Amino acid sequence: MNEPRSIMDKCFLVLKGLCMGAANKVPGVSGGIVAFVGGFYEEFIYSLQRINLKAFKLLANGRLRSFYRYVNGTFLTLLIFGMLVSYFSVSKLLDYFLAKKELFVWSAFFGMILGSIYYIGKDFEHWNKRTIPAGLIGLLVGVSISFLSPATENDNLWFVFLCGMISVSGMTLPGLSGSFILILLGNYVLLLVDSVNALYDTFSEVFRGDFSYVSNETRLNTLTILAVFTAGSATGLVSLSHLLSFVLKRYKHLTTITILGFITGSLGVVWPWKKTIYKTAENGAMQVDTNGKAVILNYERYLPDFTTSETWWAFVCVGIGIGILLVLDWYGKKRSSTP
């Protein structure tokens, strides 16, 4: 796990972090899928598991180099750096395309998930009376989550902390979208749009020498919410990684097939051809949350119209998504075969 990495490997780690960060922000897509098909899922989980009491003792005793080696610091640092860069760059780009070309974005991610199903399933050879029911359970849970209705927004700090703990599962559980969970909990806009944008705007202002945000009560409140959400995410990430590490060591095949079923079930979330249904009051007026954003009730899915060019371009995007996974597969095989 602490083997020396080439410059190319380090660049790819940052790139994978960028992909994980972007995937985590899009509802229905799991950053854990990127880790799984990128061939670094187990290393990611075991590295997070190393953030334990021994690691904190090394840190408290000032043994920084030992701490860095113990937690696989190079791997985690480069990956997390890529995620952070993604939140303030790739994620902004995704916001733009989701607003302008939503169908094509969903199509590309739909293709990526199709590719990941192929990637995980092609080499799985442990079909038996234990793994098949586990896969079906994963499939049913994935489908069930796809059709749940969202709650309303809640900015209570304890609930925000809980949202962080729950939503971070998208980074550690392939197929379980943390962003989609935040939609179900009612806090997607608050935590992954408004809060991130507030932090981005604050950094931009500070860089220009403008510190007016300190007197902006709304901005400070939003930044506090983001800090609590981040603390909840960090807590959930470390605690869940310990559980997953235990499960992966003892029930690897069952875990893999359950994840495969779960990812397959999650296809309904990212089905490209869907219309957003917004919550309305009895008088027909559209309901909004505390930020003035329309409240999403659910999605109405429909079959594509094959007579339009937009549909065929969407299928091209599906192919691009599948291609991205095939490239990752090729790189993983090449890296494993290199002595």
mmCIF file of C-alpha atoms in Angstrom:
data_model
loop_
_atom_site.group_PDB
_atom_site.id
_atom_site.type_symbol
_atom_site.label_atom_id
_atom_site.label_comp_id
_atom_site.label_asym_id
_atom_site.label_seq_id
_atom_site.Cartn_x
_atom_site.Cartn_y
_atom_site.Cartn_z
ATOM 1 C CA MET A 1 0.000 0.000 0.000
ATOM 2 C CA ASN A 2 2.943 2.342 0.579
ATOM 3 C CA GLU A 3 4.883 1.339 -2.554
ATOM 4 C CA PRO A 4 6.660 4.200 -4.367
ATOM 5 C CA ARG A 5 4.459 5.800 -7.013
ATOM 6 C CA SER A 6 5.584 7.168 -10.360
ATOM 7 C CA ILE A 7 4.764 10.719 -11.435
ATOM 8 C CA MET A 8 2.176 9.273 -13.841
ATOM 9 C CA ASP A 9 0.489 7.306 -11.030
ATOM 10 C CA LYS A 10 0.346 10.454 -8.889
ATOM 11 C CA CYS A 11 -1.210 12.438 -11.743
ATOM 12 C CA PHE A 12 -3.789 9.687 -12.259
ATOM 13 C CA LEU A 13 -4.598 9.726 -8.534
ATOM 14 C CA VAL A 14 -5.369 13.451 -8.694
ATOM 15 C CA LEU A 15 -7.450 12.815 -11.825
ATOM 16 C CA LYS A 16 -9.362 10.049 -10.027
ATOM 17 C CA GLY A 17 -9.966 12.453 -7.144
ATOM 18 C CA LEU A 18 -11.371 14.967 -9.656
ATOM 19 C CA CYS A 19 -13.700 12.274 -11.009
ATOM 20 C CA MET A 20 -14.789 11.204 -7.510
ATOM 21 C CA GLY A 21 -15.500 14.791 -6.497
ATOM 22 C CA ALA A 22 -17.551 15.447 -9.627
ATOM 23 C CA ALA A 23 -19.439 12.150 -9.309
ATOM 24 C CA ASN A 24 -20.240 12.774 -5.647
ATOM 25 C CA LYS A 25 -21.934 16.062 -6.486
ATOM 26 C CA VAL A 26 -24.270 14.682 -9.171
ATOM 27 C CA PRO A 27 -27.477 13.129 -7.762
ATOM 28 C CA GLY A 28 -27.643 9.439 -8.632
ATOM 29 C CA VAL A 29 -23.913 8.998 -9.227
ATOM 30 C CA SER A 30 -21.570 7.537 -6.618
ATOM 31 C CA GLY A 31 -17.938 8.499 -6.179
ATOM 32 C CA GLY A 32 -17.491 4.987 -4.842
ATOM 33 C CA ILE A 33 -18.119 3.678 -8.375
ATOM 34 C CA VAL A 34 -15.111 5.670 -9.599
ATOM 35 C CA ALA A 35 -12.998 4.135 -6.826
ATOM 36 C CA PHE A 36 -14.302 0.647 -7.590
ATOM 37 C CA VAL A 37 -13.752 0.676 -11.339
ATOM 38 C CA GLY A 38 -10.553 2.725 -10.993
ATOM 39 C CA GLY A 39 -9.020 -0.182 -9.129
ATOM 40 C CA PHE A 40 -8.300 1.686 -5.883
ATOM 41 C CA TYR A 41 -11.469 1.018 -3.860
ATOM 42 C CA GLU A 42 -9.900 -1.404 -1.376
ATOM 43 C CA GLU A 43 -6.822 0.795 -0.932
ATOM 44 C CA PHE A 44 -9.137 3.760 -0.322
ATOM 45 C CA ILE A 45 -11.114 1.900 2.359
ATOM 46 C CA TYR A 46 -8.050 0.434 4.088
ATOM 47 C CA SER A 47 -6.281 3.812 4.053
ATOM 48 C CA LEU A 48 -9.269 5.455 5.727
ATOM 49 C CA GLN A 49 -9.341 2.593 8.240
ATOM 50 C CA ARG A 50 -5.816 3.587 9.278
ATOM 51 C CA ILE A 51 -7.201 6.859 10.677
ATOM 52 C CA ASN A 52 -7.596 5.336 14.125
ATOM 53 C CA LEU A 53 -6.338 5.649 17.699
ATOM 54 C CA LYS A 54 -2.800 4.606 16.756
ATOM 55 C CA ALA A 55 -2.698 7.293 14.054
ATOM 56 C CA PHE A 56 -3.812 9.970 16.514
ATOM 57 C CA LYS A 57 -1.156 8.818 19.010
ATOM 58 C CA LEU A 58 1.536 9.191 16.343
ATOM 59 C CA LEU A 59 0.201 12.641 15.547
ATOM 60 C CA ALA A 60 0.033 13.689 19.211
ATOM 61 C CA ASN A 61 3.641 12.551 19.749
ATOM 62 C CA GLY A 62 4.823 14.687 16.845
ATOM 63 C CA ARG A 63 5.809 11.689 14.712
ATOM 64 C CA LEU A 64 4.451 13.279 11.532
ATOM 65 C CA ARG A 65 6.460 11.159 9.092
ATOM 66 C CA SER A 66 5.369 7.918 10.779
ATOM 67 C CA PHE A 67 1.778 9.174 10.817
ATOM 68 C CA TYR A 68 1.962 10.018 7.105
ATOM 69 C CA ARG A 69 3.307 6.572 6.207
ATOM 70 C CA TYR A 70 0.869 4.774 8.511
ATOM 71 C CA VAL A 71 -2.246 6.347 6.940
ATOM 72 C CA ASN A 72 -0.908 5.956 3.368
ATOM 73 C CA GLY A 73 -0.576 9.729 3.238
ATOM 74 C CA THR A 74 0.554 10.136 -0.380
ATOM 75 C CA PHE A 75 -2.473 8.230 -1.655
ATOM 76 C CA LEU A 76 -5.017 10.056 0.531
ATOM 77 C CA THR A 77 -3.449 13.496 0.040
ATOM 78 C CA LEU A 78 -3.454 13.302 -3.763
ATOM 79 C CA LEU A 79 -6.947 11.808 -3.905
ATOM 80 C CA ILE A 80 -8.471 14.349 -1.501
ATOM 81 C CA PHE A 81 -6.632 17.180 -3.281
ATOM 82 C CA GLY A 82 -8.288 16.082 -6.532
ATOM 83 C CA MET A 83 -11.710 16.024 -4.837
ATOM 84 C CA LEU A 84 -11.260 19.515 -3.395
ATOM 85 C CA VAL A 85 -10.156 20.926 -6.742
ATOM 86 C CA SER A 86 -13.172 19.234 -8.316
ATOM 87 C CA TYR A 87 -15.644 20.892 -5.967
ATOM 88 C CA PHE A 88 -14.466 24.349 -7.055
ATOM 89 C CA SER A 89 -13.811 23.646 -10.746
ATOM 90 C CA VAL A 90 -15.292 20.514 -12.329
ATOM 91 C CA SER A 91 -18.379 20.766 -10.108
ATOM 92 C CA LYS A 92 -18.962 24.353 -11.254
ATOM 93 C CA LEU A 93 -18.703 23.146 -14.854
ATOM 94 C CA LEU A 94 -21.178 20.360 -14.103
ATOM 95 C CA ASP A 95 -23.612 22.883 -12.618
ATOM 96 C CA TYR A 96 -23.468 24.797 -15.897
ATOM 97 C CA PHE A 97 -24.039 21.754 -18.101
ATOM 98 C CA LEU A 98 -26.799 20.428 -15.835
ATOM 99 C CA ALA A 99 -28.562 23.765 -16.340
ATOM 100 C CA LYS A 100 -27.921 23.972 -20.112
ATOM 101 C CA LYS A 101 -27.554 20.358 -21.341
ATOM 102 C CA GLU A 102 -29.048 18.240 -18.569
ATOM 103 C CA LEU A 103 -29.985 15.311 -20.821
ATOM 104 C CA PHE A 104 -26.405 14.880 -22.078
ATOM 105 C CA VAL A 105 -24.927 14.967 -18.551
ATOM 106 C CA TRP A 106 -27.353 12.318 -17.294
ATOM 107 C CA SER A 107 -26.676 10.244 -20.424
ATOM 108 C CA ALA A 108 -22.910 10.289 -19.846
ATOM 109 C CA PHE A 109 -23.319 9.213 -16.225
ATOM 110 C CA PHE A 110 -25.859 6.557 -17.244
ATOM 111 C CA GLY A 111 -23.208 5.200 -19.610
ATOM 112 C CA MET A 112 -20.593 5.266 -16.851
ATOM 113 C CA ILE A 113 -22.836 3.217 -14.575
ATOM 114 C CA LEU A 114 -23.584 0.748 -17.399
ATOM 115 C CA GLY A 115 -19.841 0.473 -17.927
ATOM 116 C CA SER A 116 -19.244 -0.081 -14.223
ATOM 117 C CA ILE A 117 -21.811 -2.894 -14.155
ATOM 118 C CA TYR A 118 -19.915 -4.578 -16.998
ATOM 119 C CA TYR A 119 -16.586 -3.875 -15.292
ATOM 120 C CA ILE A 120 -17.613 -5.428 -11.970
ATOM 121 C CA GLY A 121 -19.613 -8.315 -13.403
ATOM 122 C CA LYS A 122 -17.299 -9.548 -16.174
ATOM 123 C CA ASP A 123 -14.723 -11.135 -13.860
ATOM 124 C CA PHE A 124 -17.077 -12.261 -11.081
ATOM 125 C CA GLU A 125 -17.033 -16.069 -11.013
ATOM 126 C CA HIS A 126 -18.547 -16.823 -7.620
ATOM 127 C CA TRP A 127 -22.221 -17.269 -8.476
ATOM 128 C CA ASN A 128 -23.793 -19.576 -5.895
ATOM 129 C CA LYS A 129 -26.771 -19.919 -3.537
ATOM 130 C CA ARG A 130 -25.294 -17.290 -1.182
ATOM 131 C CA THR A 131 -24.169 -14.644 -3.660
ATOM 132 C CA ILE A 132 -27.250 -14.654 -5.945
ATOM 133 C CA PRO A 133 -29.730 -13.743 -3.133
ATOM 134 C CA ALA A 134 -27.269 -11.061 -1.937
ATOM 135 C CA GLY A 135 -27.184 -9.571 -5.444
ATOM 136 C CA LEU A 136 -30.998 -9.589 -5.644
ATOM 137 C CA ILE A 137 -31.245 -7.854 -2.264
ATOM 138 C CA GLY A 138 -28.801 -5.181 -3.461
ATOM 139 C CA LEU A 139 -30.881 -4.766 -6.635
ATOM 140 C CA LEU A 140 -34.168 -4.385 -4.718
ATOM 141 C CA VAL A 141 -32.692 -1.876 -2.269
ATOM 142 C CA GLY A 142 -31.213 0.147 -5.166
ATOM 143 C CA VAL A 143 -34.540 0.215 -7.032
ATOM 144 C CA SER A 144 -36.451 1.109 -3.831
ATOM 145 C CA ILE A 145 -34.174 4.067 -3.064
ATOM 146 C CA SER A 146 -34.556 5.262 -6.680
ATOM 147 C CA PHE A 147 -38.278 5.855 -6.223
ATOM 148 C CA LEU A 148 -38.389 7.422 -2.745
ATOM 149 C CA SER A 149 -39.808 10.955 -2.442
ATOM 150 C CA PRO A 150 -37.628 13.809 -1.100
ATOM 151 C CA ALA A 151 -38.188 15.522 2.269
ATOM 152 C CA THR A 152 -38.170 19.295 2.870
ATOM 153 C CA GLU A 153 -35.056 21.343 3.688
ATOM 154 C CA ASN A 154 -33.837 21.382 7.311
ATOM 155 C CA ASP A 155 -30.893 23.549 8.453
ATOM 156 C CA ASN A 156 -30.803 22.333 12.077
ATOM 157 C CA LEU A 157 -27.086 21.767 12.789
ATOM 158 C CA TRP A 158 -27.571 18.323 14.351
ATOM 159 C CA PHE A 159 -29.533 17.225 11.290
ATOM 160 C CA VAL A 160 -26.870 18.770 9.016
ATOM 161 C CA PHE A 161 -24.195 16.751 10.870
ATOM 162 C CA LEU A 162 -26.297 13.595 10.377
ATOM 163 C CA CYS A 163 -26.665 14.451 6.672
ATOM 164 C CA GLY A 164 -22.879 14.570 6.428
ATOM 165 C CA MET A 165 -22.494 11.164 8.059
ATOM 166 C CA ILE A 166 -25.137 9.558 5.841
ATOM 167 C CA SER A 167 -24.334 11.225 2.522
ATOM 168 C CA VAL A 168 -20.631 10.361 2.661
ATOM 169 C CA SER A 169 -21.664 6.766 2.005
ATOM 170 C CA GLY A 170 -21.601 7.719 -1.677
ATOM 171 C CA MET A 171 -17.797 7.898 -1.465
ATOM 172 C CA THR A 172 -17.465 4.525 0.210
ATOM 173 C CA LEU A 173 -20.396 2.490 -1.149
ATOM 174 C CA PRO A 174 -20.424 2.144 -4.959
ATOM 175 C CA GLY A 175 -23.927 2.666 -6.313
ATOM 176 C CA LEU A 176 -25.220 4.611 -3.310
ATOM 177 C CA SER A 177 -25.296 8.264 -4.342
ATOM 178 C CA GLY A 178 -24.594 10.646 -1.471
ATOM 179 C CA SER A 179 -26.056 13.535 -3.489
ATOM 180 C CA PHE A 180 -29.275 11.619 -4.140
ATOM 181 C CA ILE A 181 -29.515 10.804 -0.425
ATOM 182 C CA LEU A 182 -29.222 14.544 0.286
ATOM 183 C CA ILE A 183 -32.122 15.144 -2.109
ATOM 184 C CA LEU A 184 -34.174 12.548 -0.206
ATOM 185 C CA LEU A 185 -33.222 14.260 3.062
ATOM 186 C CA GLY A 186 -34.218 17.625 1.548
ATOM 187 C CA ASN A 187 -30.801 19.266 1.922
ATOM 188 C CA TYR A 188 -29.086 18.859 -1.463
ATOM 189 C CA VAL A 189 -29.419 22.525 -2.502
ATOM 190 C CA LEU A 190 -28.443 23.797 0.939
ATOM 191 C CA LEU A 191 -25.366 21.587 1.404
ATOM 192 C CA LEU A 192 -23.974 20.951 -2.077
ATOM 193 C CA VAL A 193 -25.014 24.077 -3.936
ATOM 194 C CA ASP A 194 -25.603 27.067 -1.655
ATOM 195 C CA SER A 195 -22.926 26.162 0.925
ATOM 196 C CA VAL A 196 -20.230 25.314 -1.629
ATOM 197 C CA ASN A 197 -21.018 28.457 -3.627
ATOM 198 C CA ALA A 198 -20.863 30.547 -0.418
ATOM 199 C CA LEU A 199 -17.398 29.156 0.348
ATOM 200 C CA TYR A 200 -16.275 29.762 -3.232
ATOM 201 C CA ASP A 201 -17.555 33.359 -3.121
ATOM 202 C CA THR A 202 -15.865 33.927 0.259
ATOM 203 C CA PHE A 203 -12.493 32.715 -1.033
ATOM 204 C CA SER A 204 -12.881 34.917 -4.116
ATOM 205 C CA GLU A 205 -13.633 37.975 -1.970
ATOM 206 C CA VAL A 206 -10.763 37.308 0.440
ATOM 207 C CA PHE A 207 -8.392 36.885 -2.507
ATOM 208 C CA ARG A 208 -9.448 40.355 -3.688
ATOM 209 C CA GLY A 209 -8.926 41.774 -0.188
ATOM 210 C CA ASP A 210 -12.671 42.074 0.480
ATOM 211 C CA PHE A 211 -13.618 40.915 3.998
ATOM 212 C CA SER A 212 -17.212 42.152 3.979
ATOM 213 C CA TYR A 213 -18.466 38.581 4.501
ATOM 214 C CA VAL A 214 -17.737 38.919 8.259
ATOM 215 C CA SER A 215 -20.742 41.251 8.550
ATOM 216 C CA ASN A 216 -22.937 39.146 6.281
ATOM 217 C CA GLU A 217 -25.058 37.099 8.701
ATOM 218 C CA THR A 218 -26.569 34.920 5.976
ATOM 219 C CA ARG A 219 -23.127 34.074 4.571
ATOM 220 C CA LEU A 220 -21.708 33.257 8.018
ATOM 221 C CA ASN A 221 -24.681 31.030 8.793
ATOM 222 C CA THR A 222 -24.220 29.175 5.500
ATOM 223 C CA LEU A 223 -20.493 28.718 6.159
ATOM 224 C CA THR A 224 -21.292 27.360 9.643
ATOM 225 C CA ILE A 225 -23.677 24.855 8.079
ATOM 226 C CA LEU A 226 -20.942 23.809 5.618
ATOM 227 C CA ALA A 227 -18.422 23.363 8.465
ATOM 228 C CA VAL A 228 -20.840 21.151 10.429
ATOM 229 C CA PHE A 229 -21.662 19.155 7.289
ATOM 230 C CA THR A 230 -17.933 18.658 6.624
ATOM 231 C CA ALA A 231 -17.379 17.468 10.220
ATOM 232 C CA GLY A 232 -20.257 14.995 9.851
ATOM 233 C CA SER A 233 -18.847 13.768 6.528
ATOM 234 C CA ALA A 234 -15.376 13.218 8.021
ATOM 235 C CA THR A 235 -16.865 11.339 10.982
ATOM 236 C CA GLY A 236 -18.996 9.152 8.723
ATOM 237 C CA LEU A 237 -16.147 8.519 6.292
ATOM 238 C CA VAL A 238 -13.798 7.182 8.967
ATOM 239 C CA SER A 239 -16.398 5.172 10.902
ATOM 240 C CA LEU A 240 -17.945 3.605 7.774
ATOM 241 C CA SER A 241 -14.515 2.706 6.394
ATOM 242 C CA HIS A 242 -13.805 0.600 9.493
ATOM 243 C CA LEU A 243 -17.059 -1.295 8.991
ATOM 244 C CA LEU A 244 -16.412 -1.782 5.266
ATOM 245 C CA SER A 245 -12.855 -2.928 5.905
ATOM 246 C CA PHE A 246 -14.198 -5.622 8.232
ATOM 247 C CA VAL A 247 -16.838 -6.708 5.686
ATOM 248 C CA LEU A 248 -14.406 -6.735 2.739
ATOM 249 C CA LYS A 249 -11.926 -8.924 4.616
ATOM 250 C CA ARG A 250 -14.491 -11.530 5.631
ATOM 251 C CA TYR A 251 -17.219 -11.393 2.974
ATOM 252 C CA LYS A 252 -15.526 -10.066 -0.164
ATOM 253 C CA HIS A 253 -17.584 -11.997 -2.740
ATOM 254 C CA LEU A 254 -20.894 -11.280 -1.004
ATOM 255 C CA THR A 255 -19.968 -7.593 -0.760
ATOM 256 C CA THR A 256 -18.998 -7.420 -4.435
ATOM 257 C CA ILE A 257 -22.220 -9.007 -5.706
ATOM 258 C CA THR A 258 -24.357 -6.866 -3.367
ATOM 259 C CA ILE A 259 -22.624 -3.762 -4.729
ATOM 260 C CA LEU A 260 -23.223 -5.006 -8.280
ATOM 261 C CA GLY A 261 -26.936 -5.449 -7.553
ATOM 262 C CA PHE A 262 -27.092 -2.067 -5.874
ATOM 263 C CA ILE A 263 -25.449 -0.283 -8.811
ATOM 264 C CA THR A 264 -27.839 -1.980 -11.235
ATOM 265 C CA GLY A 265 -30.790 -0.858 -9.119
ATOM 266 C CA SER A 266 -29.489 2.702 -9.070
ATOM 267 C CA LEU A 267 -29.810 3.002 -12.870
ATOM 268 C CA GLY A 268 -33.331 4.307 -12.294
ATOM 269 C CA VAL A 269 -31.946 7.377 -10.523
ATOM 270 C CA VAL A 270 -29.776 8.435 -13.465
ATOM 271 C CA TRP A 271 -32.185 7.478 -16.262
ATOM 272 C CA PRO A 272 -31.536 10.408 -18.650
ATOM 273 C CA TRP A 273 -35.076 10.855 -19.946
ATOM 274 C CA LYS A 274 -36.947 12.254 -16.982
ATOM 275 C CA LYS A 275 -38.840 15.372 -15.991
ATOM 276 C CA THR A 276 -38.510 16.975 -12.567
ATOM 277 C CA ILE A 277 -41.755 17.163 -10.604
ATOM 278 C CA TYR A 278 -41.890 20.076 -8.169
ATOM 279 C CA LYS A 279 -43.960 20.233 -4.999
ATOM 280 C CA THR A 280 -47.029 22.474 -5.198
ATOM 281 C CA ALA A 281 -49.491 23.854 -2.638
ATOM 282 C CA GLU A 282 -53.233 23.187 -2.711
ATOM 283 C CA ASN A 283 -53.791 26.328 -4.774
ATOM 284 C CA GLY A 284 -51.320 25.064 -7.394
ATOM 285 C CA ALA A 285 -48.513 27.480 -6.480
ATOM 286 C CA MET A 286 -45.005 26.021 -6.551
ATOM 287 C CA GLN A 287 -43.543 25.517 -3.055
ATOM 288 C CA VAL A 288 -40.056 26.802 -2.288
ATOM 289 C CA ASP A 289 -37.550 26.058 0.479
ATOM 290 C CA THR A 290 -35.934 28.575 2.848
ATOM 291 C CA ASN A 291 -33.550 29.638 0.054
ATOM 292 C CA GLY A 292 -36.362 30.315 -2.396
ATOM 293 C CA LYS A 293 -35.564 27.180 -4.417
ATOM 294 C CA ALA A 294 -38.381 25.052 -5.827
ATOM 295 C CA VAL A 295 -38.844 21.856 -3.782
ATOM 296 C CA ILE A 296 -38.304 18.669 -5.836
ATOM 297 C CA LEU A 297 -41.025 16.082 -5.237
ATOM 298 C CA ASN A 298 -39.759 13.365 -7.572
ATOM 299 C CA TYR A 299 -38.962 12.569 -11.195
ATOM 300 C CA GLU A 300 -41.262 11.433 -13.999
ATOM 301 C CA ARG A 301 -39.371 9.025 -16.271
ATOM 302 C CA TYR A 302 -40.284 8.470 -19.915
ATOM 303 C CA LEU A 303 -38.974 6.648 -23.002
ATOM 304 C CA PRO A 304 -36.777 8.590 -25.457
ATOM 305 C CA ASP A 305 -38.159 9.997 -28.705
ATOM 306 C CA PHE A 306 -36.055 8.374 -31.417
ATOM 307 C CA THR A 307 -37.193 10.877 -34.038
ATOM 308 C CA THR A 308 -35.143 13.744 -32.537
ATOM 309 C CA SER A 309 -31.425 14.364 -33.029
ATOM 310 C CA GLU A 310 -31.105 15.220 -29.334
ATOM 311 C CA THR A 311 -31.932 11.620 -28.429
ATOM 312 C CA TRP A 312 -29.193 10.277 -30.683
ATOM 313 C CA TRP A 313 -26.677 12.744 -29.274
ATOM 314 C CA ALA A 314 -27.720 11.510 -25.829
ATOM 315 C CA PHE A 315 -26.867 7.959 -26.924
ATOM 316 C CA VAL A 316 -23.478 9.231 -28.071
ATOM 317 C CA CYS A 317 -22.975 10.578 -24.541
ATOM 318 C CA VAL A 318 -23.975 7.163 -23.141
ATOM 319 C CA GLY A 319 -21.262 5.662 -25.344
ATOM 320 C CA ILE A 320 -18.744 8.228 -24.077
ATOM 321 C CA GLY A 321 -19.631 7.298 -20.492
ATOM 322 C CA ILE A 322 -19.095 3.610 -21.241
ATOM 323 C CA GLY A 323 -15.829 4.481 -23.016
ATOM 324 C CA ILE A 324 -14.520 6.288 -19.940
ATOM 325 C CA LEU A 325 -14.995 3.115 -17.903
ATOM 326 C CA LEU A 326 -13.314 0.985 -20.560
ATOM 327 C CA VAL A 327 -10.306 3.315 -20.527
ATOM 328 C CA LEU A 328 -10.103 3.016 -16.743
ATOM 329 C CA ASP A 329 -10.311 -0.767 -17.109
ATOM 330 C CA TRP A 330 -7.497 -0.710 -19.686
ATOM 331 C CA TYR A 331 -5.313 1.467 -17.480
ATOM 332 C CA GLY A 332 -5.948 -0.739 -14.442
ATOM 333 C CA LYS A 333 -4.888 -3.865 -16.374
ATOM 334 C CA LYS A 334 -1.828 -2.111 -17.752
ATOM 335 C CA ARG A 335 -0.761 -0.901 -14.317
ATOM 336 C CA SER A 336 -1.236 -4.346 -12.719
ATOM 337 C CA SER A 337 0.762 -6.050 -15.476
ATOM 338 C CA THR A 338 3.674 -3.587 -15.182
ATOM 339 C CA PRO A 339 6.434 -5.097 -12.944
#
